[in-house]
Coordinates of C-alpha atoms and ligand atoms in Angstrom, one line a residue:
X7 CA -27.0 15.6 -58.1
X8 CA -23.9 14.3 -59.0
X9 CA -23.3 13.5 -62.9
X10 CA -22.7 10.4 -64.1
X11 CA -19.1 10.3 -65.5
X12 CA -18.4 6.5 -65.2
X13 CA -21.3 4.4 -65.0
X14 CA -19.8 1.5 -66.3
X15 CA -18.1 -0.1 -63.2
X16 CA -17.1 -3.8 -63.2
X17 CA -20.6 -4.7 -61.6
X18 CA -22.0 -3.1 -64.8
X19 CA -20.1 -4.7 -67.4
X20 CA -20.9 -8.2 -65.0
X21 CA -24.3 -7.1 -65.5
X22 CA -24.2 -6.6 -69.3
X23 CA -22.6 -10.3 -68.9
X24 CA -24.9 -12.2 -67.1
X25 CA -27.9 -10.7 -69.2
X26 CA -27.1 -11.8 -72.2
X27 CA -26.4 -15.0 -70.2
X28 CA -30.9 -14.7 -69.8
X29 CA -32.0 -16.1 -72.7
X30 CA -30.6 -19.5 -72.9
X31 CA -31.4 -23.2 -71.2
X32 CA -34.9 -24.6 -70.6
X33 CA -36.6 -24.4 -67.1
X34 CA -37.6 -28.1 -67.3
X35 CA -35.7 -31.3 -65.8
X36 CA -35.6 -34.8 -64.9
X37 CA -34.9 -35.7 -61.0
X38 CA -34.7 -39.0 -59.7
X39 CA -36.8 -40.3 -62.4
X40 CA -39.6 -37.9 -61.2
X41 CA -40.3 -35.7 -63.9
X42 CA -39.7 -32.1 -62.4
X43 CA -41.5 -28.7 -63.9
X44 CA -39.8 -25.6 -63.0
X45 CA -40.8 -22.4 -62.5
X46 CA -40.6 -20.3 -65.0
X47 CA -38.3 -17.7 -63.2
X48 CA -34.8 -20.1 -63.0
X49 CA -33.1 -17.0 -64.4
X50 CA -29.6 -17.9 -65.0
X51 CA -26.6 -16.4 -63.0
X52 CA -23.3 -16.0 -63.7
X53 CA -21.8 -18.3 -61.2
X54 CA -18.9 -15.0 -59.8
X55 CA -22.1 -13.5 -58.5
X56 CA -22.9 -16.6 -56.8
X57 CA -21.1 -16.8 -53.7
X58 CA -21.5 -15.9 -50.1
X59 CA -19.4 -16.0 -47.1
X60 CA -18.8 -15.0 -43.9
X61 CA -17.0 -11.5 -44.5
X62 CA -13.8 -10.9 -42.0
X63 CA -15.2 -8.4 -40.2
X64 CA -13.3 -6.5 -37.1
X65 CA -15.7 -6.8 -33.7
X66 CA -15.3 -3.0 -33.8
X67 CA -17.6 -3.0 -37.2
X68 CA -20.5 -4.5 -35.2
X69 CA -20.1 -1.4 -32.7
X70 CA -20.3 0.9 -35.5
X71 CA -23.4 3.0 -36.2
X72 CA -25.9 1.2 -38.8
X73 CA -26.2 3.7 -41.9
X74 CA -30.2 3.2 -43.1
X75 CA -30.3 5.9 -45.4
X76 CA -27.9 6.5 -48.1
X77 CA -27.9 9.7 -50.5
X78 CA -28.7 7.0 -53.5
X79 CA -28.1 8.2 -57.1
X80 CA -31.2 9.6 -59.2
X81 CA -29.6 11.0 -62.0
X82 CA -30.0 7.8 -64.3
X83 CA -28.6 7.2 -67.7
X84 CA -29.7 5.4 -70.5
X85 CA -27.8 2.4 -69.4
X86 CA -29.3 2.3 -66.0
X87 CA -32.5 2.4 -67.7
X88 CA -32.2 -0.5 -69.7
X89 CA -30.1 -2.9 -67.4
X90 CA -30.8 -4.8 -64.0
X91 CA -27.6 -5.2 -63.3
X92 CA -26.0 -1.5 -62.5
X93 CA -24.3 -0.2 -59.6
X94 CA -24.7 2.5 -57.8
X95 CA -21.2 5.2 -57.7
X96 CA -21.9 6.4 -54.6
X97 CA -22.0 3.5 -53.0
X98 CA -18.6 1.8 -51.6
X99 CA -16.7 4.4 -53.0
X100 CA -15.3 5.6 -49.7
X101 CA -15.8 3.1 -46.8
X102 CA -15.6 -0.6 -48.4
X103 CA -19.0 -1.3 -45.9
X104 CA -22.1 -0.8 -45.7
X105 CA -24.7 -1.7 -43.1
X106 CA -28.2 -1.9 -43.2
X107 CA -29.7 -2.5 -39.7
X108 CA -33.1 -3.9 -40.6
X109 CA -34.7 -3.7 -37.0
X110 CA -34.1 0.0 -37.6
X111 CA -36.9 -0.2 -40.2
X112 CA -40.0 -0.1 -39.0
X113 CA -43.7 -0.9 -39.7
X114 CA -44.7 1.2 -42.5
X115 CA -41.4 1.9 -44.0
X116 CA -41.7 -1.7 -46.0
X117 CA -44.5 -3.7 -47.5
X118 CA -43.7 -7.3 -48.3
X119 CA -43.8 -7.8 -52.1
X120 CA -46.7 -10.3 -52.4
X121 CA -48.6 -9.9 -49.3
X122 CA -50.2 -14.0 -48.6
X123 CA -48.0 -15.3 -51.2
X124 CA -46.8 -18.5 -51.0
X125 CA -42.7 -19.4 -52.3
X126 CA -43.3 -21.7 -55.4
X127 CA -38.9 -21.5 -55.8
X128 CA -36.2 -20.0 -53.0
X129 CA -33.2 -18.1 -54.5
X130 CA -30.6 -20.6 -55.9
X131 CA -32.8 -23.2 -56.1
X132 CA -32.7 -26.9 -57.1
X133 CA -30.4 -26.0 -60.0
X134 CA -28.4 -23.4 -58.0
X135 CA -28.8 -20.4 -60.3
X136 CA -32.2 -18.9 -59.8
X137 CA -31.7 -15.2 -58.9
X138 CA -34.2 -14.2 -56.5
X139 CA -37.4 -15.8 -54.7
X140 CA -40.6 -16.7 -56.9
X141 CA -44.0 -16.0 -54.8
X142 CA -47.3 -16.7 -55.9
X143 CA -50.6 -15.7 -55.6
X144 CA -53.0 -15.6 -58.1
X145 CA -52.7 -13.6 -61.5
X146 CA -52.9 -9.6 -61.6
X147 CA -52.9 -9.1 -57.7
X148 CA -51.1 -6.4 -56.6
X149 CA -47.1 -6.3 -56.4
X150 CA -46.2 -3.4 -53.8
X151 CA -42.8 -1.7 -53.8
X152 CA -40.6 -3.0 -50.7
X153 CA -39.0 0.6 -49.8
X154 CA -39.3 4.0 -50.8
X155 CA -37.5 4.5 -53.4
X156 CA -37.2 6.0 -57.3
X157 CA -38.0 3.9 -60.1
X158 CA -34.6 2.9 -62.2
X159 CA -36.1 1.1 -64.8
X160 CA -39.4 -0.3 -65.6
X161 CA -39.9 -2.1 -69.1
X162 CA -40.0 -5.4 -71.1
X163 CA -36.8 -7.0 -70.8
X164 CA -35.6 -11.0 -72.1
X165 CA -36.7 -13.7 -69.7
X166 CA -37.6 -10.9 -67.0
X167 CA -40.7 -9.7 -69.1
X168 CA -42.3 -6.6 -68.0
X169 CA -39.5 -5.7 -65.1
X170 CA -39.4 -2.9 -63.0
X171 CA -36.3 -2.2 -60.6
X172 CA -36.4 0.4 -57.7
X173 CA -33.6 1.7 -56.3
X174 CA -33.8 2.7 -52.4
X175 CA -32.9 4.9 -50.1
X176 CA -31.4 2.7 -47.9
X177 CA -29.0 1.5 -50.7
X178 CA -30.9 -1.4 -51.6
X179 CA -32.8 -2.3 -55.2
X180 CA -35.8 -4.7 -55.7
X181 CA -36.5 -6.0 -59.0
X182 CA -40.3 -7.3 -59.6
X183 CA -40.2 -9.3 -62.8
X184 CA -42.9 -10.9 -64.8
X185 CA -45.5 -8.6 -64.5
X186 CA -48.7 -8.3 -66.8
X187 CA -48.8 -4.5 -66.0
X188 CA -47.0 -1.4 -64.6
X189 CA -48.6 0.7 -62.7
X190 CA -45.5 3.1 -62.1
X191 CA -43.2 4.8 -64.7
X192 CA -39.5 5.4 -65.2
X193 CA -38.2 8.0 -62.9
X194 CA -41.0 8.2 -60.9
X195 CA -41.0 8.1 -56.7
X196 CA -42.3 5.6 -55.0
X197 CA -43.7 5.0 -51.1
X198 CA -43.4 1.4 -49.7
X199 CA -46.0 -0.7 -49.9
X200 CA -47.4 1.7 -52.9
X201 CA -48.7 -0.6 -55.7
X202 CA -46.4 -1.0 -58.6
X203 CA -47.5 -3.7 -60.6
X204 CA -49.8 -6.4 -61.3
X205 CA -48.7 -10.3 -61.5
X206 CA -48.0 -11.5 -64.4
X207 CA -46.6 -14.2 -66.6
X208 CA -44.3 -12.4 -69.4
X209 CA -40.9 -13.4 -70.3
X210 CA -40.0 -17.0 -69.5
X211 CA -42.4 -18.2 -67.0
X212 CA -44.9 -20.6 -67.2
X213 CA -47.4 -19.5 -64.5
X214 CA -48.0 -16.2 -63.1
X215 CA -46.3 -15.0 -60.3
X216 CA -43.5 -12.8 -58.9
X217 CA -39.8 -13.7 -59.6
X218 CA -38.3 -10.8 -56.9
X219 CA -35.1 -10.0 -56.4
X220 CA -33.1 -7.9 -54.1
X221 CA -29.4 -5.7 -55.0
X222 CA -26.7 -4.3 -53.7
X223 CA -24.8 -2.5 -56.4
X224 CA -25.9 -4.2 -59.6
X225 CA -25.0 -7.8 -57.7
X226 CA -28.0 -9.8 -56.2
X227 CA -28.7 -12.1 -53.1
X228 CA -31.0 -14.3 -51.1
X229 CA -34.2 -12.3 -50.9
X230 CA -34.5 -14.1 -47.4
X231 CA -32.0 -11.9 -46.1
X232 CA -34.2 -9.3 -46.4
X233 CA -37.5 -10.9 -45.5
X234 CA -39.0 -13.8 -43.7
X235 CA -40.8 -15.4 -46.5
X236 CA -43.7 -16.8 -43.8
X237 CA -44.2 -14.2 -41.6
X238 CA -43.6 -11.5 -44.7
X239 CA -41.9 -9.2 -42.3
X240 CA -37.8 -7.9 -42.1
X241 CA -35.5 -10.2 -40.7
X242 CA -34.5 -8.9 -37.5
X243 CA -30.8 -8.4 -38.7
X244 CA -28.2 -6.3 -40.1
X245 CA -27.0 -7.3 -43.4
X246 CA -23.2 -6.2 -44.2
X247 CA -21.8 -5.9 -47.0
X248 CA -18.2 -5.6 -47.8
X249 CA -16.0 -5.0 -51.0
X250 CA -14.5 -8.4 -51.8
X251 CA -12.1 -8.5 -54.8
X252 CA -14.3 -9.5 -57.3
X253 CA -17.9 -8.7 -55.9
X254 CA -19.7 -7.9 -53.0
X255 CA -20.0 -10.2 -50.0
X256 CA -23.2 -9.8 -48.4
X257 CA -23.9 -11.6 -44.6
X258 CA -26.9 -11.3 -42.3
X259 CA -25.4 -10.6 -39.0
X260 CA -27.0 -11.2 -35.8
X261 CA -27.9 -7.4 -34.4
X262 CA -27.5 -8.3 -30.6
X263 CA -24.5 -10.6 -30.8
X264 CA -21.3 -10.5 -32.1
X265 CA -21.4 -13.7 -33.8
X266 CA -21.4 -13.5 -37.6
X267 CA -24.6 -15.3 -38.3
X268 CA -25.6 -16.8 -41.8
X269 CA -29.4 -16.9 -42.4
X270 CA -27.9 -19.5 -45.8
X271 CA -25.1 -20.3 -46.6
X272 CA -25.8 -20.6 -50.3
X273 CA -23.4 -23.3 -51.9
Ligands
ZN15 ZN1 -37.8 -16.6 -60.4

């Protein structure tokens, strides 16, 4: 393993940012005179992370070979134990892409989060700053890791509550946040669809479910370009992602055409 020399890349000190950023606003509001109750999870986002476009991509890129498996770093430090938002060195640090071919994944090799759970709030939401999708169920069921992968962090954390985040092989992180217990510890590997948790309501939520959220070097997106939140399966897509100044730009691409496609243009 590679050490760790400088962890604290511009995505981390974002991260260090937007956390503290966690423990403000109510998740309440008023809409059209209709008296709204949020879900707990509206986690607040810094609004840099919260932009996606369509990437400027050369036609040759969509000819290039997807890259499912990356050597992902498992060395962690203290920070990346006690932060969501952390990047990952090895990642863009010598091709500014990266492609994740998702019909190249196949049955077995993910587990939907929250198998038969229902979306109670998409990513962005109604207030445009919830960080990931919020699925319910019903309280303790069984929260299942979405890739293999090696435990990063897994602890109490602000409005996150009992959090766990899994970094995968395939260069991706997951973050499962709410939870009433861990079933997993720190450090420890982890098979898709192996149980990792149990649903829960700590940290700012007002009814139990699963506020889950999906990474690419510290910096999150639309959990739906990952899965189909009805038929709980992969997208069949390729999500790129590029280097953009300031953050990463993430796009679901079409795998059999060349046509940039966007699953959401999110605001
Ligand atoms: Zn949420």
């Amino acid at each position: 393993m590679l050490k760790r020399l400088h962890y604290i890349y511009v995505f981390g000190l974002i991260g260090v940012l937007s956390d503290c950023s966690l423990v403000r606003t109510s998740t309440s509001g008023n809409v059209s005179g209709v008296s709204v109750v949020y879900p707990a999870s509206d986690i607040d986002l810094p609004s840099a992370h919260f932009a996606f476009y369509l990437p400027r991509i050369a036609l040759a890129e969509l000819e290039a070979p997807a890259s499912p498996l990356f050597d992902i770093t498992e060395d962690f430090c203290a920070f990346d134990m006690n932060h969501i938002s952390v990047s990952d060195p090895k990642l863009f640090k010598n091709d500014e892409k990266m492609s994740i071919d998702l019909t190249r994944i196949r049955k077995g090799e993910y587990s939907f989060p929250l198998p038969g759970a229902k979306v109670i709030s998409s990513y962005a939401g109604r207030r445009k700053n919830h960080s990931g999708t919020d699925l319910k169920t019903f309280a303790n069921d069984t929260i299942r890791a979405a890739f293999d992968g090696i435990v990063r962090m897994a602890k109490p954390y602000y409005a996150y509550g009992n959090v766990i985040v899994l970094r995968h092989f395939n260069g991706l992180e997951t973050v499962y946040s709410h939870n009433s217990k861990h079933l997993i510890k720190q450090g420890e590997y982890v098979k898709a669809g192996e149980p990792v948790a149990l649903v829960g309501r700590t940290g700012r939520a007002t009814t139990e479910h699963l506020h889950f959220e999906v990474r690419v070097n510290g910096q999150h997106f639309n959990p739906e370009f990952l899965f189909d939140m009805n038929a709980q399966e992969l997208q069949s897509k390729r999500l790129v992602c590029t280097q953009g100044k300031n953050r990463i730009i993430i796009s679901s691409m079409d795998t059999f055409s060349n046509l940039p496609f966007m699953l959401n243009a999110s605001n």
